[in-house]
Short mmCIF file of C-alpha atoms in Angstrom, two decimals:
data_model
loop_
_atom_site.label_atom_id
_atom_site.label_comp_id
_atom_site.label_asym_id
_atom_site.label_seq_id
_atom_site.Cartn_x
_atom_site.Cartn_y
_atom_site.Cartn_z
CA MET A 1 76.99 169.46 161.61
CA THR A 2 74.63 167.91 164.18
CA ILE A 3 75.93 170.20 166.95
CA LEU A 4 75.49 173.26 164.76
CA SER A 5 71.91 172.28 163.92
CA GLY A 6 71.19 171.79 167.63
CA ILE A 7 72.61 175.22 168.48
CA LEU A 8 70.61 176.82 165.68
CA SER A 9 67.44 175.06 166.84
CA LEU A 10 67.95 176.28 170.41
CA PHE A 11 68.61 179.81 169.19
CA ILE A 12 65.46 179.78 167.09
CA LEU A 13 63.31 178.51 169.96
CA VAL A 14 64.66 181.18 172.35
CA PHE A 15 64.27 183.89 169.74
CA VAL A 16 60.72 182.81 168.92
CA ALA A 17 59.80 182.76 172.62
CA ILE A 18 61.17 186.26 173.11
CA GLY A 19 59.46 187.44 169.95
CA PHE A 20 56.06 186.13 170.99
CA PHE A 21 56.49 187.67 174.45
CA VAL A 22 57.32 191.10 173.03
CA ILE A 23 54.47 190.88 170.52
CA TRP A 24 52.08 189.86 173.29
CA ARG A 25 53.18 192.79 175.40
CA GLY A 26 52.73 195.07 172.42
CA LEU A 27 49.23 193.79 171.77
CA LYS A 28 48.38 194.25 175.42
CA GLY A 29 49.08 197.89 174.98
CA ALA A 30 51.87 198.11 177.49
CA LYS A 31 53.69 200.65 175.34
CA LYS A 32 52.22 202.53 172.45
CA SER A 33 55.11 204.86 171.74
CA TYR A 34 56.72 205.28 168.37
CA VAL A 35 59.87 203.58 169.64
CA SER A 36 58.01 200.43 170.73
CA LYS A 37 56.15 200.19 167.40
CA ARG A 38 59.41 200.61 165.53
CA TYR A 39 61.05 197.95 167.68
CA LEU A 40 58.12 195.61 167.07
CA LYS A 41 58.40 196.01 163.29
CA TRP A 42 62.13 195.36 163.48
CA LEU A 43 61.55 192.21 165.51
CA ILE A 44 58.99 190.86 163.03
CA ARG A 45 61.39 191.48 160.14
CA VAL A 46 64.19 189.62 161.93
CA TYR A 47 61.81 186.76 162.74
CA VAL A 48 60.84 186.40 159.08
CA SER A 49 64.51 186.46 158.12
CA VAL A 50 65.25 183.69 160.61
CA LEU A 51 62.45 181.60 159.07
CA VAL A 52 63.96 181.96 155.61
CA LEU A 53 67.47 181.15 156.85
CA SER A 54 66.12 178.11 158.71
CA ILE A 55 64.62 176.71 155.51
CA ILE A 56 67.92 177.24 153.67
CA TRP A 57 69.85 175.65 156.55
CA TYR A 58 67.57 172.61 156.60
CA SER A 59 67.97 172.13 152.86
CA LEU A 60 71.77 172.24 153.15
CA LEU A 61 71.74 169.70 155.98
CA SER A 62 69.52 167.35 153.99
CA VAL A 63 71.85 167.45 151.01
CA SER A 64 75.10 167.15 152.96
CA ASN A 65 73.88 164.13 154.94
CA HIS A 66 72.40 162.23 152.03
CA ILE A 67 74.76 159.30 151.47
CA GLU A 68 73.73 158.21 148.00
CA ASP A 69 70.67 157.15 146.06
CA VAL A 70 69.42 153.65 146.66
CA PRO A 71 70.52 151.32 143.81
CA SER A 72 67.93 149.94 141.44
CA THR A 73 67.84 146.37 142.81
CA SER A 74 64.74 145.74 144.89
CA GLY A 75 63.53 142.58 146.56
CA ASN A 76 65.24 139.83 148.51
CA PHE A 77 68.69 138.66 147.36
CA TYR A 78 67.84 135.04 148.10
CA ASP A 79 64.61 135.09 146.06
CA ILE A 80 66.33 136.82 143.15
CA ALA A 81 69.18 134.31 143.06
CA VAL A 82 66.88 131.27 143.31
CA ASN A 83 63.99 132.34 141.10
CA GLN A 84 65.83 134.53 138.60
CA SER A 85 69.60 134.88 138.45
CA VAL A 86 72.28 136.15 140.79
CA ASP A 87 73.31 138.44 137.94
CA GLU A 88 70.08 140.38 138.55
CA ILE A 89 71.48 141.66 141.85
CA ASP A 90 73.06 145.08 141.43
CA PRO A 91 76.90 144.72 141.59
CA VAL A 92 77.00 147.72 143.92
CA PHE A 93 75.92 145.33 146.71
CA ILE A 94 78.96 143.08 146.24
CA GLY A 95 81.02 143.18 149.42
CA LYS A 96 83.75 140.68 148.59
CA GLN A 97 84.69 138.05 146.00
CA TRP A 98 86.97 135.00 146.03
CA SER A 99 88.40 132.58 143.46
CA MET A 100 90.32 129.46 144.57
CA ASP A 101 91.82 126.42 142.85
CA TYR A 102 90.71 123.10 144.34
CA GLY A 103 91.58 119.67 142.95
CA GLU A 104 90.02 117.34 145.53
CA ASN A 105 86.71 115.49 145.09
CA MET A 106 85.25 116.36 148.50
CA LEU A 107 84.94 119.64 150.42
CA ASN A 108 83.72 120.38 153.94
CA ILE A 109 82.15 123.77 154.60
CA GLY A 110 81.51 125.24 158.03
CA THR A 111 82.11 128.11 160.46
CA VAL A 112 84.60 128.75 163.24
CA ASP A 113 83.59 126.79 166.37
CA HIS A 114 80.48 125.66 164.47
CA GLU A 115 78.76 129.02 165.03
CA TYR A 116 75.37 129.69 163.49
CA LEU A 117 75.67 131.79 160.34
CA GLU A 118 72.68 134.02 159.69
CA THR A 119 73.66 134.73 156.09
CA PRO A 120 71.92 132.35 153.64
CA ILE A 121 74.24 130.42 151.31
CA ILE A 122 73.44 129.46 147.74
CA VAL A 123 75.63 126.79 146.13
CA TYR A 124 75.66 126.58 142.36
CA ARG A 125 77.10 123.52 140.66
CA SER A 126 78.93 124.48 137.52
CA ASP A 127 78.26 122.53 134.33
CA LYS A 128 81.96 121.77 134.00
CA ASN A 129 84.82 120.50 136.16
CA ASN A 130 87.15 123.48 136.05
CA ARG A 131 88.59 122.70 139.50
CA LYS A 132 87.77 126.17 140.73
CA ILE A 133 85.69 127.47 143.62
CA SER A 134 84.38 131.02 143.39
CA ALA A 135 82.29 132.94 145.91
CA THR A 136 80.57 136.31 146.10
CA TYR A 137 79.22 137.99 149.21
CA TYR A 138 76.34 140.46 148.84
CA LYS A 139 75.36 142.89 151.58
CA LYS A 140 72.76 145.60 151.86
CA LEU A 141 71.69 148.15 154.47
CA VAL A 142 69.26 150.84 153.36
CA VAL A 143 67.65 153.23 155.84
CA GLY A 144 64.92 155.41 154.41
CA GLU A 145 66.31 156.82 151.16
CA ASN A 146 69.99 156.36 152.06
CA ASP A 147 72.29 153.42 151.30
CA TYR A 148 74.71 152.47 154.10
CA SER A 149 75.74 149.10 152.64
CA LYS A 150 79.40 150.10 152.51
CA GLU A 151 79.40 150.47 156.29
CA VAL A 152 78.55 146.78 156.78
CA LYS A 153 81.53 144.43 157.11
CA SER A 154 81.81 141.49 154.72
CA ILE A 155 82.00 137.84 155.63
CA ASP A 156 85.41 136.22 155.24
CA LEU A 157 86.43 132.70 154.21
CA THR A 158 89.57 130.62 153.88
CA LEU A 159 90.33 127.30 152.21
CA ASN A 160 92.29 125.03 154.58
CA GLN A 161 93.08 121.69 152.91
CA ASP A 162 89.64 120.09 152.45
CA ARG A 163 87.66 122.59 154.53
CA LEU A 164 86.11 125.90 153.49
CA LEU A 165 85.96 127.92 156.69
CA LEU A 166 83.53 130.84 156.99
CA TYR A 167 84.13 133.70 159.42
CA GLN A 168 81.13 135.52 160.86
CA PRO A 169 81.33 139.25 160.04
CA ALA A 170 81.40 141.68 162.96
CA GLN A 171 78.17 143.53 163.54
CA PRO A 172 78.24 147.16 162.33
CA ASP A 173 78.46 149.75 165.08
CA PHE A 174 77.48 153.20 163.85
CA LYS A 175 74.82 155.79 164.48
CA ILE A 176 72.37 157.11 161.94
CA VAL A 177 71.06 160.63 162.58
CA LEU A 178 67.71 161.54 161.04
CA PHE A 179 66.84 165.21 160.69
CA LYS A 180 63.35 166.45 161.46
CA LYS A 181 61.86 169.74 160.39
CA GLU A 182 62.03 172.34 163.16
CA PHE A 183 59.05 174.32 164.41
CA THR A 184 59.91 177.25 162.16
CA ILE A 185 59.36 174.98 159.13
CA ARG A 186 56.59 172.69 160.47
CA GLN A 187 54.32 175.64 161.21
CA PHE A 188 53.92 176.18 157.46
CA THR A 189 53.31 172.48 156.68
CA GLU A 190 50.67 169.94 157.59
CA GLU A 191 53.12 167.93 159.71
CA LYS A 192 51.99 167.61 163.32
CA LEU A 193 54.19 168.84 166.15
CA PHE A 194 54.56 165.41 167.83
CA GLU A 195 54.07 163.29 164.73
CA LYS A 196 56.07 160.02 164.79
CA ARG A 197 58.43 159.45 161.89
CA GLU A 198 58.69 155.86 160.71
CA VAL A 199 61.71 154.96 158.60
CA ASP A 200 61.96 151.84 156.44
CA VAL A 201 65.05 149.70 157.08
CA SER A 202 66.18 147.02 154.62
CA ALA A 203 69.09 144.81 155.74
CA GLN A 204 70.12 141.53 154.10
CA SER A 205 73.10 139.48 152.97
CA LEU A 206 73.83 136.49 150.73
CA LEU A 207 76.82 134.23 150.07
CA TYR A 208 76.85 132.75 146.55
CA ILE A 209 79.30 129.89 145.95
CA SER A 210 80.06 128.18 142.64
CA ILE A 211 81.70 124.73 142.73
CA PRO A 212 82.67 122.07 140.12
CA LYS A 213 79.77 119.79 139.16
CA ASP A 214 81.34 116.57 140.50
CA LEU A 215 82.54 118.02 143.82
CA THR A 216 80.96 116.46 146.93
CA LEU A 217 80.11 119.21 149.40
CA ILE A 218 79.60 118.34 153.07
CA ALA A 219 77.97 121.13 155.09
CA GLU A 220 78.30 121.39 158.85
CA ASP A 221 75.43 122.31 161.16
CA GLY A 222 74.54 125.97 161.49
CA LEU A 223 74.46 126.77 157.78
CA ASN A 224 71.43 127.74 155.73
CA ILE A 225 72.34 126.26 152.34
CA HIS A 226 70.29 126.04 149.16
CA TYR A 227 71.63 124.12 146.14
CA LEU A 228 71.06 125.13 142.53
CA ASP A 229 71.32 122.73 139.58
CA ASP A 230 72.13 119.85 141.92
#
């Protein structure tokens, strides 16, 4: 769809340039014959038709490239989980969930090769000893009015004896194409020809872990951990 829009844009620019040249020659009085006037009227009609088709084309592109509406949750995941409740985060941002049985009294938590983990971790101590560890990973990537959260890979974790090992998610590698109104549309709006377009980007993640109340958790270096109800 991007290639087609580029071809259409190039065609419109060439056609507009030719149209202005012919109109300029007509206004200069190079040819005043009936044929030239008729040709000039035909050219203007085609130009207007191209303008209308361009507006329709732009509308179709905007709709077809709109991923989905941004979910209702606003604000920082970390602040919501700490100051309100993790349940206030829209479930659409859940990337992955885990539930594991664990009967020991102590648990080490860390990353592979002790790597720094950018994702903040919130640990909630349950009010009962159910011998279960549960975790939920939230991820969000919103660009402008589009939600690309599904394109972001989730963190992974494994329970190996008395160690909860976290695996750093791979960084997303994809391109986001933003469409800008062409000259044929901008000439009827107040948008400037070389106006810069700033797009808001919201990217964040959160790992929420629930553990039994009497479990001793030992965190390795490189983790940003906040404890609730400790």
